[in-house]
């Protein structure tokens, strides 16, 4: 009993700062109800953890101690990231964490994590494992667990007048309660993964209503990462972040809302005919797979993670491209320049009159913004050169982030130059970001906030298009003629790519085809 009380009290004392910080903003401590709301959070956490300890102790004491020790360490790591980056550990964030590759994980690690892990995780875990617990018979251990649940139920009935407050803030507080935020949401995440791994549903066969407008028609879809619309000078930002593409006649659409604030969900939206109505677990085949089945040559290059299952003619990730260019001058490090490397040659080698290319950038993924561009692209200075972005000045953080946007702009300009240099090719390039990024506004950093409370910096994304002269003339289009008053950045790509190739099927939506000259 005393052991259970001790670990529950320690959990309350050590790991509820994010929860209390949020709850105190919405509780009026000048009233009895406000105090009851905060006290109820303590009762909830104490009873839930006591019930868990009791159930595990009923099975075996060694199991109970091991689980408690592990939870302390994981809680310490979670607390660090919640306090440092203002994140919330909901199902979306768990998916982001589990799909973060080794390179991105390394960028998040910092020496300041060590005190959290050592003093709130490892040392308490060692104490838990070393202490000798004199436990009553199993029936009493089970009684402890049931008693904790009973106390919580009784308290909930007595304080039922606070239920509306809990209902209003449940999702936000649930993502801040350790360890339950990650325990529950890990289970929810793997349930979604199981759904994702179901066999893909093939889309209806399509047909071409037009022949290729040149010996080779090419469409390149560039999926940016964490590029917020309000940092593009092409969209009115005061800083010159788009100097490289400024020489080209682009169709720059008004900023539009991403369907989500995480890469997995947003990439699924971009690559499916469902668009914003798609869930991250959509079972319909994605755009590259669909086009390949229609005889279009498909190339997918990725410097990121999180795409749906891809079946294309040529798939290359960062390691594949580095291996391919080992004998030739390679772009620096793991920058997105890898995606551009000899792309024109791949297009020319494609054995089809229609070629579709998807490039999935690492873009402006944080918090190590300073590492996303070569040193010569450090245009705005000084820069935040640490992953502890909350400790940087706002100026330095903005500079580092804006440099990533400027570097992406240079890569888009390079892609356009490569496409424009190809002979006997009519080409179009579509750029859209998967989601935006928070840079400290209202305490938010990075991305992944639930849509209901996500700031517009995480939702508003750029969408722009370049068309070669031959592509535009063949379709009687101009950059101005394809612009829309309202932008649906994650609805447009699937149907616009179909339209660019003259492809039709029952799932084609002309209203989302920017290349379609229909009556608007």
XYZ file of C-alpha atoms in Angstrom:
520
model
C 0.000 0.000 0.000
C 2.755 2.460 0.949
C 4.727 1.554 -2.205
C 1.682 2.231 -4.374
C 1.056 5.546 -2.664
C 4.692 6.553 -3.078
C 4.889 5.889 -6.815
C 1.542 7.607 -7.385
C 2.604 10.702 -5.458
C 5.940 10.804 -7.288
C 4.125 10.610 -10.644
C 1.920 13.533 -9.628
C 4.850 15.595 -8.390
C 7.187 14.914 -11.309
C 5.151 14.568 -14.495
C 2.043 16.733 -14.525
C 3.483 20.180 -15.256
C 2.085 20.305 -18.849
C -1.330 19.146 -17.638
C -1.501 21.632 -14.766
C -0.229 24.440 -16.963
C -3.142 23.843 -19.320
C -5.812 23.163 -16.686
C -4.989 26.228 -14.600
C -5.575 28.452 -17.636
C -9.190 27.306 -17.769
C -10.019 26.922 -14.082
C -11.195 29.798 -11.929
C -9.441 29.254 -8.606
C -11.505 32.038 -7.101
C -14.405 29.578 -7.036
C -14.965 26.254 -5.312
C -15.701 24.645 -8.697
C -12.291 25.669 -10.007
C -10.527 24.050 -7.052
C -12.626 20.899 -7.456
C -11.656 20.716 -11.139
C -7.947 20.767 -10.299
C -8.380 18.396 -7.345
C -10.310 16.015 -9.593
C -7.317 15.822 -11.935
C -5.175 14.703 -9.000
C -7.710 12.088 -7.951
C -8.009 10.851 -11.535
C -4.251 10.432 -12.001
C -3.698 8.911 -8.538
C -6.491 6.374 -8.857
C -5.650 5.318 -12.404
C -2.004 4.731 -11.580
C -2.902 2.966 -8.325
C -5.261 0.682 -10.244
C -2.523 -0.104 -12.760
C -0.014 -0.893 -10.001
C -2.551 -3.064 -8.219
C -3.407 -5.067 -11.339
C 0.246 -5.619 -12.236
C 1.091 -6.578 -8.626
C -1.739 -9.124 -8.700
C 0.011 -10.823 -11.639
C 3.590 -10.576 -10.289
C 5.558 -8.117 -8.176
C 8.543 -8.179 -10.556
C 6.264 -7.279 -13.441
C 4.751 -4.394 -11.490
C 8.167 -2.977 -10.557
C 9.538 -3.366 -14.090
C 6.589 -1.618 -15.708
C 6.683 1.239 -13.188
C 10.431 1.688 -13.767
C 10.005 1.764 -17.541
C 7.108 4.234 -17.303
C 9.210 6.592 -15.189
C 11.925 6.687 -17.861
C 9.503 7.135 -20.750
C 7.598 9.776 -18.766
C 10.835 11.713 -18.279
C 11.576 11.710 -22.022
C 7.982 12.667 -22.862
C 8.017 15.477 -20.290
C 11.169 16.944 -21.821
C 9.665 17.130 -25.316
C 6.332 18.431 -24.043
C 7.987 21.243 -22.103
C 10.649 22.028 -24.718
C 8.497 21.988 -27.849
C 4.987 22.434 -26.484
C 3.819 19.202 -28.132
C 0.788 17.173 -27.183
C 1.022 13.389 -27.205
C -2.118 12.431 -29.053
C -2.495 9.665 -31.628
C -1.191 11.876 -34.403
C 1.936 12.780 -32.467
C 2.584 9.126 -31.605
C 2.440 8.378 -35.318
C 4.926 11.175 -35.997
C 7.263 9.828 -33.314
C 7.140 6.231 -34.480
C 7.621 7.266 -38.111
C 10.523 9.602 -37.425
C 13.636 8.190 -39.048
C 17.060 7.945 -37.403
C 18.273 11.203 -38.899
C 15.296 13.161 -37.619
C 15.570 11.472 -34.216
C 19.214 12.507 -33.928
C 18.243 16.108 -34.637
C 15.857 16.071 -31.670
C 18.436 14.819 -29.176
C 20.211 17.363 -27.026
C 22.300 17.244 -23.871
C 19.524 19.083 -22.006
C 17.484 15.866 -22.201
C 19.918 14.095 -19.858
C 18.851 15.737 -16.549
C 15.240 14.782 -17.220
C 16.135 11.179 -18.007
C 18.593 10.870 -15.129
C 16.764 12.566 -12.252
C 13.141 11.883 -13.201
C 13.658 8.582 -14.991
C 16.707 6.449 -14.314
C 17.298 7.211 -10.629
C 13.638 6.729 -9.619
C 13.533 3.575 -11.770
C 16.588 2.150 -10.005
C 15.014 2.919 -6.617
C 11.795 1.159 -7.653
C 13.686 -1.924 -8.828
C 15.955 -2.016 -5.772
C 13.358 -1.521 -3.062
C 11.958 -4.593 -1.341
C 8.196 -4.610 -1.453
C 6.263 -6.520 1.171
C 2.991 -7.190 -0.550
C -0.206 -8.685 0.871
C -1.880 -11.685 -0.664
C -2.968 -11.437 -4.272
C -6.603 -11.026 -3.353
C -5.760 -7.844 -1.452
C -3.650 -6.551 -4.329
C -6.616 -7.010 -6.624
C -8.822 -5.371 -4.019
C -6.478 -2.364 -4.082
C -6.943 -2.019 -7.841
C -10.701 -2.387 -7.639
C -10.823 -0.014 -4.680
C -8.958 2.658 -6.650
C -11.422 2.321 -9.499
C -14.313 2.482 -7.026
C -12.970 5.643 -5.395
C -12.580 7.253 -8.817
C -16.140 6.286 -9.771
C -17.527 7.644 -6.503
C -15.566 10.874 -6.840
C -16.846 11.312 -10.385
C -20.436 10.994 -9.188
C -19.972 13.449 -6.328
C -18.236 15.996 -8.588
C -20.463 15.457 -11.605
C -21.085 19.211 -11.761
C -17.583 19.531 -13.289
C -18.295 17.096 -16.135
C -19.048 19.817 -18.682
C -15.622 21.342 -17.998
C -13.962 17.962 -18.478
C -15.915 17.267 -21.626
C -14.867 20.599 -23.109
C -11.155 20.050 -22.401
C -10.912 16.246 -22.448
C -8.967 15.827 -25.695
C -6.393 18.476 -24.790
C -5.901 17.230 -21.233
C -5.848 13.613 -22.320
C -2.824 14.319 -24.499
C -0.981 15.762 -21.483
C -1.590 13.117 -18.803
C 1.497 10.933 -18.334
C 1.779 8.013 -18.851
C -1.742 7.597 -20.221
C -1.294 9.981 -23.146
C 1.254 7.731 -24.843
C 0.011 4.386 -23.493
C -3.488 4.870 -24.897
C -2.375 6.597 -28.072
C 0.274 3.997 -28.904
C -2.514 1.418 -28.837
C -4.665 3.687 -31.024
C -1.754 4.196 -33.417
C -1.126 0.491 -33.933
C -4.811 -0.058 -34.458
C -4.557 2.454 -37.273
C -1.431 0.754 -38.644
C -3.359 -2.500 -38.775
C -6.025 -0.713 -40.770
C -3.366 0.782 -43.054
C -1.930 -2.633 -43.813
C -5.184 -3.926 -45.190
C -5.084 -4.748 -48.861
C -5.413 -1.627 -50.986
C -8.656 -1.092 -52.847
C -7.967 -0.566 -56.539
C -9.551 2.443 -58.152
C -11.683 2.005 -61.282
C -9.793 1.666 -64.548
C -9.269 4.930 -66.375
C -9.062 5.950 -70.021
C -7.300 8.742 -71.917
C -9.411 11.380 -73.640
C -6.405 13.079 -75.255
C -3.153 11.918 -76.768
C 0.152 13.185 -75.326
C 0.665 16.813 -76.345
C 4.351 16.141 -77.118
C 6.572 13.114 -77.583
C 6.580 13.077 -73.795
C 4.183 14.668 -71.271
C 5.672 15.053 -67.780
C 4.128 16.087 -64.474
C 6.266 16.549 -61.355
C 4.544 16.723 -57.973
C 6.763 18.146 -55.218
C 5.474 17.512 -51.710
C 7.095 20.003 -49.380
C 7.549 19.496 -45.664
C 6.468 21.905 -42.923
C 6.465 24.934 -45.242
C 4.045 27.529 -43.915
C 2.428 29.808 -46.455
C 3.088 33.078 -44.679
C 6.850 32.666 -45.121
C 6.707 32.772 -48.942
C 7.499 36.143 -50.475
C 5.445 34.990 -53.479
C 2.472 35.150 -51.102
C 3.315 38.522 -49.648
C 5.975 37.814 -47.028
C 8.205 40.862 -46.616
C 11.454 38.894 -46.784
C 12.816 37.671 -50.102
C 12.382 33.940 -49.644
C 11.465 33.164 -53.273
C 14.112 34.932 -55.356
C 14.999 31.906 -57.474
C 11.523 31.110 -58.809
C 10.711 34.811 -59.242
C 12.197 34.690 -62.736
C 9.586 32.128 -63.793
C 5.938 32.769 -64.548
C 4.309 30.734 -61.798
C 0.659 30.371 -60.943
C 0.768 31.159 -57.223
C -2.519 30.199 -55.603
C -3.840 31.835 -52.419
C -2.804 29.998 -49.265
C -5.073 27.066 -48.478
C -5.702 24.778 -45.545
C -3.851 21.481 -45.307
C -6.090 18.587 -44.388
C -3.921 17.808 -41.371
C -0.883 18.983 -39.440
C 1.133 15.780 -39.720
C 3.015 14.203 -42.599
C 1.285 10.820 -42.612
C -2.253 12.145 -42.837
C -1.424 14.997 -45.186
C 0.566 12.844 -47.592
C -2.349 10.414 -47.690
C -4.680 13.319 -48.527
C -2.435 14.640 -51.288
C -2.048 11.258 -52.959
C -5.646 10.075 -52.810
C -8.734 10.947 -54.855
C -10.532 11.564 -51.549
C -8.425 14.627 -50.790
C -9.327 16.376 -47.549
C -11.980 13.754 -46.838
C -9.377 10.997 -46.655
C -8.168 9.583 -43.390
C -4.580 8.604 -42.770
C -5.764 4.997 -42.951
C -7.367 5.260 -46.387
C -7.249 1.924 -48.190
C -7.569 3.301 -51.708
C -4.502 3.034 -53.897
C -2.503 6.277 -54.039
C -1.964 8.378 -57.138
C 1.435 6.965 -58.234
C 0.141 3.390 -58.017
C -2.996 4.309 -59.940
C -1.079 6.019 -62.729
C 1.334 3.120 -63.048
C -1.609 0.780 -63.660
C -2.734 3.075 -66.478
C 0.616 2.709 -68.250
C 2.177 5.987 -67.085
C 5.852 5.768 -66.118
C 6.098 6.575 -62.403
C 9.087 7.718 -60.358
C 8.969 8.317 -56.593
C 11.909 9.892 -54.773
C 11.717 10.490 -51.030
C 13.877 12.306 -48.510
C 11.155 11.939 -45.902
C 8.978 9.311 -44.245
C 5.283 8.608 -43.971
C 4.009 7.961 -47.529
C 1.328 5.314 -48.079
C 2.441 1.995 -49.620
C 3.959 2.907 -52.969
C 4.191 0.661 -56.061
C 5.974 2.511 -58.868
C 8.411 1.865 -61.690
C 11.282 3.477 -59.792
C 11.338 4.152 -56.047
C 14.383 5.812 -54.504
C 14.893 7.009 -50.963
C 17.810 9.069 -49.713
C 20.098 6.048 -49.308
C 19.264 4.756 -52.787
C 20.146 8.077 -54.417
C 23.370 8.421 -52.437
C 24.370 4.951 -53.593
C 23.477 5.762 -57.199
C 25.553 8.932 -57.228
C 28.499 7.532 -55.269
C 30.716 7.537 -58.372
C 29.675 11.054 -59.390
C 29.499 14.403 -57.627
C 26.747 13.974 -55.021
C 24.672 16.796 -53.542
C 25.859 17.804 -50.113
C 24.890 15.475 -47.282
C 21.274 14.467 -47.172
C 19.792 17.706 -48.461
C 16.783 17.770 -50.764
C 19.126 18.444 -53.684
C 19.369 14.643 -53.823
C 15.805 14.533 -55.138
C 16.793 16.769 -58.054
C 19.957 14.854 -58.911
C 19.893 13.862 -62.595
C 16.090 13.853 -62.604
C 16.062 15.092 -66.190
C 18.068 12.039 -67.240
C 15.595 9.708 -65.512
C 12.712 11.370 -67.316
C 14.420 11.045 -70.680
C 15.138 7.354 -69.998
C 11.517 6.587 -69.090
C 9.949 4.273 -71.655
C 6.579 5.978 -71.854
C 5.020 9.001 -73.524
C 3.659 10.020 -70.120
C 5.831 10.360 -66.996
C 4.768 11.177 -63.445
C 7.340 12.078 -60.804
C 6.751 12.537 -57.061
C 9.439 14.196 -54.950
C 8.882 14.085 -51.178
C 11.151 16.629 -49.521
C 12.422 16.944 -45.969
C 11.971 20.673 -46.562
C 11.596 22.750 -43.426
C 11.253 19.922 -40.941
C 12.282 21.091 -37.483
C 13.690 21.602 -35.044
C 17.143 21.420 -36.704
C 16.301 23.998 -39.364
C 19.954 24.999 -39.673
C 20.765 21.522 -41.011
C 18.238 21.580 -43.854
C 20.293 23.696 -46.227
C 23.964 23.935 -47.288
C 26.054 26.587 -45.565
C 26.114 28.797 -48.653
C 22.336 29.170 -48.361
C 22.578 30.724 -44.909
C 21.267 34.030 -46.210
C 19.432 35.325 -43.143
C 21.640 35.565 -40.068
C 22.157 34.981 -37.183
C 20.528 31.559 -37.129
C 19.257 29.275 -34.408
C 21.838 26.472 -34.554
C 20.371 24.210 -31.894
C 17.393 21.902 -31.637
C 16.374 23.738 -28.464
C 14.454 26.261 -30.504
C 12.591 27.652 -27.487
C 15.910 28.992 -26.182
C 16.755 30.822 -29.391
C 15.784 34.389 -30.017
C 12.771 34.789 -32.256
C 14.982 36.496 -34.827
C 17.456 33.612 -34.972
C 14.675 31.033 -35.192
C 12.928 32.956 -37.965
C 16.210 33.308 -39.847
C 16.963 29.594 -39.762
C 13.445 28.695 -40.849
C 13.327 31.304 -43.608
C 16.613 29.947 -44.957
C 14.931 26.563 -45.414
C 12.154 28.166 -47.465
C 14.698 30.054 -49.562
C 16.656 26.845 -50.159
C 13.511 24.991 -51.197
C 12.835 27.823 -53.639
C 16.257 27.291 -55.202
C 15.505 23.588 -55.652
C 12.150 24.300 -57.294
C 13.906 26.701 -59.670
C 16.472 24.001 -60.459
C 13.696 21.506 -61.214
C 12.015 23.976 -63.542
C 15.323 24.577 -65.328
C 15.829 20.820 -65.759
C 12.325 20.339 -67.135
C 12.605 23.359 -69.413
C 15.854 22.032 -70.855
C 14.347 18.714 -71.933
C 13.686 18.475 -75.653
C 10.375 17.214 -77.007
C 8.822 17.414 -73.546
C 5.772 19.300 -72.320
C 5.945 19.570 -68.544
C 4.169 20.896 -65.481
C 5.352 21.129 -61.890
C 3.068 21.295 -58.863
C 4.413 22.256 -55.439
C 2.370 21.815 -52.281
C 3.416 21.530 -48.658
C 2.083 18.766 -46.448
C 1.433 21.144 -43.536
C 2.789 24.283 -41.932
C 4.956 24.840 -38.868
C 4.754 26.728 -35.587
C 7.702 28.895 -34.623
C 6.847 29.736 -31.034
C 3.562 31.550 -31.568
C 1.442 31.076 -28.421
C 3.974 28.558 -27.132
C 3.610 26.182 -30.090
C 6.624 24.748 -31.885
C 6.907 22.277 -34.763
C 3.588 20.755 -35.943
C 1.160 17.944 -35.176
C -1.459 19.880 -33.206
C -5.030 18.552 -33.581
C -6.911 20.374 -36.326
C -9.446 21.705 -33.838
C -6.835 23.793 -32.037
C -3.999 23.968 -34.572
C -2.842 27.533 -35.276
C -3.084 28.671 -38.877
C 0.723 28.554 -39.105
C 0.385 24.744 -38.995
C -2.576 24.567 -41.402
C -2.028 27.204 -44.115
C 0.237 25.944 -46.902
C 1.491 27.180 -50.275
C 0.348 25.764 -53.597
C 1.867 26.884 -56.889
C 2.270 25.581 -60.409
C 4.707 25.998 -63.281
C 3.848 25.023 -66.858
C 6.232 24.825 -69.768
C 5.300 26.911 -72.771
C 4.377 23.810 -74.783
C 2.259 22.363 -71.961
C 0.302 25.597 -71.534
C -0.197 26.212 -75.268
C -1.366 22.656 -75.938
C -4.096 23.125 -73.330
C -4.851 26.776 -74.090
C -3.846 27.792 -70.566
C -1.927 30.595 -68.890
C -0.731 30.822 -65.277
C -3.455 33.374 -64.642
C -6.216 31.247 -66.180
C -5.701 28.319 -63.817
C -5.804 30.374 -60.612
C -8.738 29.923 -58.269
C -10.278 32.242 -55.713
C -10.247 29.430 -53.192
C -7.391 26.963 -52.857
C -7.850 23.322 -51.899
C -4.178 22.335 -51.757
C -4.738 18.688 -50.889
C -7.746 18.181 -53.159
C -6.122 19.596 -56.292
C -3.107 17.286 -56.916
C -4.819 13.955 -57.661
C -7.409 15.312 -60.071
C -5.102 17.904 -61.619
C -2.521 15.239 -62.451
C -5.258 13.128 -64.002
C -6.347 16.163 -66.002
C -2.799 16.964 -67.111
C -2.504 13.500 -68.651
C -6.007 13.583 -70.145
C -7.014 10.732 -67.868
C -10.618 10.117 -66.871
C -12.519 7.665 -64.691
C -15.568 7.739 -62.468
C -13.519 9.055 -59.536
C -12.218 12.083 -61.475
C -13.493 15.424 -60.119
C -13.175 18.214 -62.701
C -13.780 20.925 -60.106
C -10.441 20.006 -58.521
C -8.565 19.810 -61.823
C -6.772 23.147 -62.145
C -5.886 22.362 -65.770
C -9.513 21.874 -66.748
C -11.148 24.805 -68.551
C -14.577 24.171 -67.133
C -17.158 26.859 -66.281
C -16.305 28.004 -62.761
